[in-house]
Coordinates of C-alpha atoms in Angstrom, one line a residue:
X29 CA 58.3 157.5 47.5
X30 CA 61.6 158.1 49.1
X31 CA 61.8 156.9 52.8
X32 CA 63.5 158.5 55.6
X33 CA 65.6 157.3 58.5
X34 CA 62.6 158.4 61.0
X35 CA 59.8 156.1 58.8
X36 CA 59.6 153.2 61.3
X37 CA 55.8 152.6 59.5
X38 CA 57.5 152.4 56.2
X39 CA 60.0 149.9 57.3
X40 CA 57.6 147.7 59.4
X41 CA 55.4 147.7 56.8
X42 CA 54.5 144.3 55.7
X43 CA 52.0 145.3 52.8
X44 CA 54.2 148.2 50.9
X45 CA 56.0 146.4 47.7
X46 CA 59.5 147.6 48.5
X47 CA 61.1 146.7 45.1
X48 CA 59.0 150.0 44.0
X49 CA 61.0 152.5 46.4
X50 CA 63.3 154.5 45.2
X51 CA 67.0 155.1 46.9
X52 CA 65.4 151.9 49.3
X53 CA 69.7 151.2 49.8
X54 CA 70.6 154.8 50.6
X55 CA 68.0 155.1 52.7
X56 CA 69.2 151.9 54.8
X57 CA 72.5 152.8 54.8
X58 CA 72.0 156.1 56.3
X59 CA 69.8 154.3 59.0
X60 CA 72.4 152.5 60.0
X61 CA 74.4 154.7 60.1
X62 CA 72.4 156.9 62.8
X63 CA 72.4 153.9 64.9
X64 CA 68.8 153.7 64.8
X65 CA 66.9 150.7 65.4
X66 CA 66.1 148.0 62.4
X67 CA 64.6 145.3 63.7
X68 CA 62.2 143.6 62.4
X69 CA 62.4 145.7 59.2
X70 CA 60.2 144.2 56.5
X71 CA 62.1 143.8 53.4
X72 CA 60.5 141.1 51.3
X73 CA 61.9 141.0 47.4
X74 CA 63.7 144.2 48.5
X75 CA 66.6 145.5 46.0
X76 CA 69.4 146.4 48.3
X77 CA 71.6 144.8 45.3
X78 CA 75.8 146.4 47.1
X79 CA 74.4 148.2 49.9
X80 CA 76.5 148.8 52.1
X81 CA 75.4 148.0 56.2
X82 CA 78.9 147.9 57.5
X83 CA 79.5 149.8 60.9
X84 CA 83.4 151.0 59.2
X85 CA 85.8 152.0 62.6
X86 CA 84.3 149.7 64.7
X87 CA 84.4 145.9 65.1
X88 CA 80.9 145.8 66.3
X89 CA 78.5 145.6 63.5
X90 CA 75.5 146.9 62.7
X91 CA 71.5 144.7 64.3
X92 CA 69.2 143.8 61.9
X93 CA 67.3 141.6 64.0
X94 CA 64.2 139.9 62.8
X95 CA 64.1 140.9 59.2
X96 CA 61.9 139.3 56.6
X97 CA 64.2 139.8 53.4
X98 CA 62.0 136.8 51.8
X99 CA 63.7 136.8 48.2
X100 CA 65.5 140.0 48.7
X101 CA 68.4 141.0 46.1
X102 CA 71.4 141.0 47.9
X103 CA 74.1 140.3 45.3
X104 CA 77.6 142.4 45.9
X105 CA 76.1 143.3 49.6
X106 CA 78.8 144.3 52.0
X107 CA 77.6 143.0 55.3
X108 CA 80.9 142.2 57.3
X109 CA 79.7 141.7 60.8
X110 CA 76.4 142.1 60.2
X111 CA 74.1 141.0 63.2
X112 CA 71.2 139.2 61.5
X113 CA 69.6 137.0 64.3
X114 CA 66.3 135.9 63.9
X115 CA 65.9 137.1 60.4
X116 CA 64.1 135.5 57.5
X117 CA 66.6 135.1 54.2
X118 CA 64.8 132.5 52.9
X119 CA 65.3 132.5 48.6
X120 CA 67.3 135.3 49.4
X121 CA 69.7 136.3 46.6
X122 CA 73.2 137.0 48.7
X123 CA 76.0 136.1 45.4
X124 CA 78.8 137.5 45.7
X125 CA 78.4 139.1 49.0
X126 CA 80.7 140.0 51.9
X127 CA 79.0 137.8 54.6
X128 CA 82.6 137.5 56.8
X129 CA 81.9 137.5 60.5
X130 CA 78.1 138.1 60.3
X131 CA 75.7 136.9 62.7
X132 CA 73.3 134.4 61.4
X133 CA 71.5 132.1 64.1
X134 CA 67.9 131.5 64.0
X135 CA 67.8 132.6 60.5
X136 CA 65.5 131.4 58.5
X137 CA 68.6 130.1 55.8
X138 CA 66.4 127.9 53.4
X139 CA 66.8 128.5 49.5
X140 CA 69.6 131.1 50.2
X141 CA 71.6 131.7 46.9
X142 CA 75.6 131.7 48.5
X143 CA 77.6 131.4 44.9
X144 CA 80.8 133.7 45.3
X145 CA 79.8 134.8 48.5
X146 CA 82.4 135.2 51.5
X147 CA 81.6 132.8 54.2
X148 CA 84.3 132.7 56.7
X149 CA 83.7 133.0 60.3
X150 CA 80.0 133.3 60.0
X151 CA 78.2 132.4 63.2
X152 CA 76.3 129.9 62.6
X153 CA 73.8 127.6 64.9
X154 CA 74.7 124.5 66.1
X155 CA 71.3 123.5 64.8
X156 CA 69.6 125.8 62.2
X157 CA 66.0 127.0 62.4
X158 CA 63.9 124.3 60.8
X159 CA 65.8 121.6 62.7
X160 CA 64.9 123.2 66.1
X161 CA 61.4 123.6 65.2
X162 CA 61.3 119.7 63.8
X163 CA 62.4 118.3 67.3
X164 CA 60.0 120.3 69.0
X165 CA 57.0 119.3 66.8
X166 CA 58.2 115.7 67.1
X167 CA 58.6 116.0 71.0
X168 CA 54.7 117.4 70.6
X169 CA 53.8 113.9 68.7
X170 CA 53.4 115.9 65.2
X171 CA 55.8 113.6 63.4
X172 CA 54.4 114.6 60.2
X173 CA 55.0 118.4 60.1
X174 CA 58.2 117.4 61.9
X175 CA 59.5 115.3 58.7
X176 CA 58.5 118.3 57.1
X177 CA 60.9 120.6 58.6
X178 CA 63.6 117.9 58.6
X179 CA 63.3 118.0 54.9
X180 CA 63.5 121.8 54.5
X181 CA 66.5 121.6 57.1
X182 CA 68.4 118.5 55.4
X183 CA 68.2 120.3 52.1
X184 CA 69.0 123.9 53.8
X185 CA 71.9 122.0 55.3
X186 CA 72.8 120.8 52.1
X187 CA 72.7 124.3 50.2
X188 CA 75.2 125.4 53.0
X189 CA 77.7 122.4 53.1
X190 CA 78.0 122.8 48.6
X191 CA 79.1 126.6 49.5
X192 CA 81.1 126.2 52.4
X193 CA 82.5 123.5 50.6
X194 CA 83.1 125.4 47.0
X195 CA 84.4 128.3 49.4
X196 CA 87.1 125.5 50.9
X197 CA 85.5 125.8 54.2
X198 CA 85.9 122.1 55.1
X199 CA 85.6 121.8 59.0
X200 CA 82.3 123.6 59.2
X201 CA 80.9 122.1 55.7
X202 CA 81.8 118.8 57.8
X203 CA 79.5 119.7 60.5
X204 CA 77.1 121.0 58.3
X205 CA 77.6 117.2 56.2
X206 CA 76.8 115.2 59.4
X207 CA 73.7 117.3 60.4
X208 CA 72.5 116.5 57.1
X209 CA 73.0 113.0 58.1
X210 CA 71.3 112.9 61.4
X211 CA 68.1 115.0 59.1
X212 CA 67.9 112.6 56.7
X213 CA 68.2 109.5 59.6
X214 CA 65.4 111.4 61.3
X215 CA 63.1 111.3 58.1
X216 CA 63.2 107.7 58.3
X217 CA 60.4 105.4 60.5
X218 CA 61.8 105.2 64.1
X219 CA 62.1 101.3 64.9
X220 CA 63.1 100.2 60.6
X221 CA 67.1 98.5 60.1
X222 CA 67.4 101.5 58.3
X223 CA 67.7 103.9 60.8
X224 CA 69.3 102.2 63.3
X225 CA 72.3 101.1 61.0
X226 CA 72.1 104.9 60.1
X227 CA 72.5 105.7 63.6
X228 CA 75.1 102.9 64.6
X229 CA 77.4 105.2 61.5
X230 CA 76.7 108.0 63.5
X231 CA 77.8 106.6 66.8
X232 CA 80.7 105.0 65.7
X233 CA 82.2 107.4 63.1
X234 CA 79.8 110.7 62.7
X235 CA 79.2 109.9 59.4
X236 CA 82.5 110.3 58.3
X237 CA 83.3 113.3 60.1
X238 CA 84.5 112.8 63.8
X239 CA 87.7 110.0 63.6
X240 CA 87.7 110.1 66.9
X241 CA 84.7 108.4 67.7
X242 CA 86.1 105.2 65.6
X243 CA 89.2 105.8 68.4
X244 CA 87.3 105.7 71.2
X245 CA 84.9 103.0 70.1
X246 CA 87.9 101.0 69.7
X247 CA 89.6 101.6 73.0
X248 CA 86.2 100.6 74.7
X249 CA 85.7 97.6 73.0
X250 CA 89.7 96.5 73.5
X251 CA 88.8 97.3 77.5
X252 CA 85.7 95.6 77.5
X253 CA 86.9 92.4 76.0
X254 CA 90.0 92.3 77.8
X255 CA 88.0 92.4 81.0
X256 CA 85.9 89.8 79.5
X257 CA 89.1 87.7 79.1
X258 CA 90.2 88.3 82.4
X259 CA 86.7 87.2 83.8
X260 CA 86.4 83.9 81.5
X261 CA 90.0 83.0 81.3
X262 CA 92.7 82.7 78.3
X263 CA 95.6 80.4 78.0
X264 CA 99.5 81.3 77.8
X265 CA 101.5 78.4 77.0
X266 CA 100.3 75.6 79.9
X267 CA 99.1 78.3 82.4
X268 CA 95.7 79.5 82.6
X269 CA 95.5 83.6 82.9
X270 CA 92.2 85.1 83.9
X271 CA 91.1 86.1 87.7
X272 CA 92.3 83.7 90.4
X273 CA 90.9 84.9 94.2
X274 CA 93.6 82.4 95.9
X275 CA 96.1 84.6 94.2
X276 CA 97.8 88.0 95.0
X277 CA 96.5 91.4 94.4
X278 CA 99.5 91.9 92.2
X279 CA 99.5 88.1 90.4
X280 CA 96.0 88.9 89.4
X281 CA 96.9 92.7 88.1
X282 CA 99.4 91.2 85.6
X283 CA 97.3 88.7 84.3
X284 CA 94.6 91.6 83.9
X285 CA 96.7 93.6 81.8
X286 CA 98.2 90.4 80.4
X287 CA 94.5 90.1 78.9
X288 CA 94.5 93.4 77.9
X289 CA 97.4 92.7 76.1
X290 CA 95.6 90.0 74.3
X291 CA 92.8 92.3 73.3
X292 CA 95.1 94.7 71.7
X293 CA 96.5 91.5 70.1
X294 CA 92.8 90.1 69.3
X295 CA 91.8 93.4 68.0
X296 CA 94.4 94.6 65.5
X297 CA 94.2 90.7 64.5
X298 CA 98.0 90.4 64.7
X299 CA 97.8 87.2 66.6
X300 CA 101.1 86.4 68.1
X301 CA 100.1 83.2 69.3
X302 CA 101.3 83.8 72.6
X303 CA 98.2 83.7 74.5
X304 CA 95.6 81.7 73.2
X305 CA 91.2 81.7 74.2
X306 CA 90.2 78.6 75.0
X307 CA 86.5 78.1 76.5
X308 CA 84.3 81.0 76.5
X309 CA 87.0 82.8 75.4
X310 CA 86.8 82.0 71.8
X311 CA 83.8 83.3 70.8
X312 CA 84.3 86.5 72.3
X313 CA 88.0 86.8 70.1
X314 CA 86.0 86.1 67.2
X315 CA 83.8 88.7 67.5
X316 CA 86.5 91.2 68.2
X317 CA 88.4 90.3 65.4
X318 CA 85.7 90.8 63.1
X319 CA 84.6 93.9 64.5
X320 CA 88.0 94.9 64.9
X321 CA 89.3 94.6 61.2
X322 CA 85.8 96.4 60.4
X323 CA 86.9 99.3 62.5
X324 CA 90.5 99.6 61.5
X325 CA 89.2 99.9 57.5
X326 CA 86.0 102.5 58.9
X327 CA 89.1 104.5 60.6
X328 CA 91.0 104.7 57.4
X329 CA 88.3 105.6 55.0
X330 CA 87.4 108.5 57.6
X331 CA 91.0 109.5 58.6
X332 CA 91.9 109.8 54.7
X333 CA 88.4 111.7 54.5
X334 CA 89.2 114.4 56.7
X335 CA 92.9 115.1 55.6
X336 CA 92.2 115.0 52.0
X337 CA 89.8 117.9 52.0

């Protein structure tokens, strides 16, 4: 059987075994090419192995919305531009294809085959299918199908971040890294040490991937202590420096950012020796210090992380 443009039956057809059509490519191609519509074309363990669905002369590509090409044999495709939103390529096989500008949010991605394929400027989803569907299952109180799905995403994520990765697509295989992350955290029982140091590493440093969360962690922290300071009082030299309602606006501004100064000091664990905590003052220091030289050696290893990619 050889199917024709017109044949919306065929193609919706969820029970016909397309691997036994003849000309199944041609045929697509010259449906696309009549502008016709393709959505929600059933194409399960199609072989479509270089077809050829891209709209040539126009920057626009061709819609394939809401395909099931469920272990479809892409290999060699050319699908530049390709709008593929909503569609199942689950075990698809898609090496060596031409996947450059496609469209593929709400895709069903899990078990795609991506070895040699072009990746770049894919539009992806901030959060893919299975990730979406997790939260809302868990916001529903079914935590166990949600784990489920956080599974399927963290290794779909996974798949993606190897490719992206062997395709030297390093910012988004970073985002697609620390989604990983935050499916794996989410697989883990809500109130255990586990996940909340899990999620602490997210909060402060995105699991590697956003320095400047470690930057403004450590500009809050250096503000919040110095006001700390201020409130409880350091020492510099013989006079006391903290918040003093007998003096000045301006008297009491210096010794704020004097504090402030100290932080920076306290922080970076320089210690001048300038100003000094005395009081309440000195356990607060110590914490900063420690956290402080924690934070500076968490900024490296993710700095370095990022540029050596």
């Amino acid at each position: 059987m050889t199917p024709t443009q017109d044949e919306d039956s065929f193609w919706k057809e969820t029970s016909e075994d397309k691997r036994q059509v003849d000309d199944l490519c041609a045929a697509l191609q010259r449906r696309a090419q009549c502008n016709q519509p393709m959505s929600g074309f059933q194409l399960k363990n199609a072989e479509l192995t270089g077809i050829d669905l891209v709209n040539h002369g126009s920057h626009h590509g061709y819609v394939l919305h809401n395909a099931d090409l469920y272990r479809a044999n892409l290999q060699s495709a050319h699908l530049f531009a390709l709008d593929l939103r909503g569609s199942s390529l689950m075990k698809a096989d898609l090496r060596h294809a031409n996947l450059h500008c496609a469209d593929l949010r709400d895709c069903n991605l899990l078990g795609i085959r991506l070895e040699g394929a072009r990746l770049d400027n894919i539009i992806w989803d901030q959060q893919l299918l299975q990730e979406r569907q997790g939260r809302a299952l868990l916001h529903d109180g079914n935590s166990a199908a949600a784990i489920q799905l956080f599974q399927e995403a963290e290794e779909t994520y996974r798949n993606l971040r190897l490719h992206l990765e062997k395709a030297g697509l390093f910012e988004q295989a970073g985002l697609f890294f620390h989604r990983e992350m935050v499916m794996r955290r989410l697989q883990i029982p809500r109130y255990s040490a586990k996940r909340l140091l899990s999620w602490l590493v997210d909060l402060f440093s995105g699991y590697g991937e956003k320095p400047l969360n470690v930057v403004l962690f450590s500009l809050g922290l250096i503000g919040f202590c110095g006001l700390l300071y201020f409130l409880v009082g350091v020492q510099q030299g013989d006079r006391p420096m903290g918040i003093a309602f007998e003096h000045s606006l301006m008297s009491n501004l210096m010794d704020l950012l004097g504090c402030l100064y100290f932080s920076v000091v306290t922080f970076t664990t320089l210690g001048y020796g300038d100003i000094s905590p005395h009081g309440l003052a000195r356990p607060i220091a110590a914490f900063e210090a420690f956290v402080g030289s924690f934070t500076m050696a968490l900024f490296v290893v993710v700095f370095v992380k990022k540029m050596t990619r």
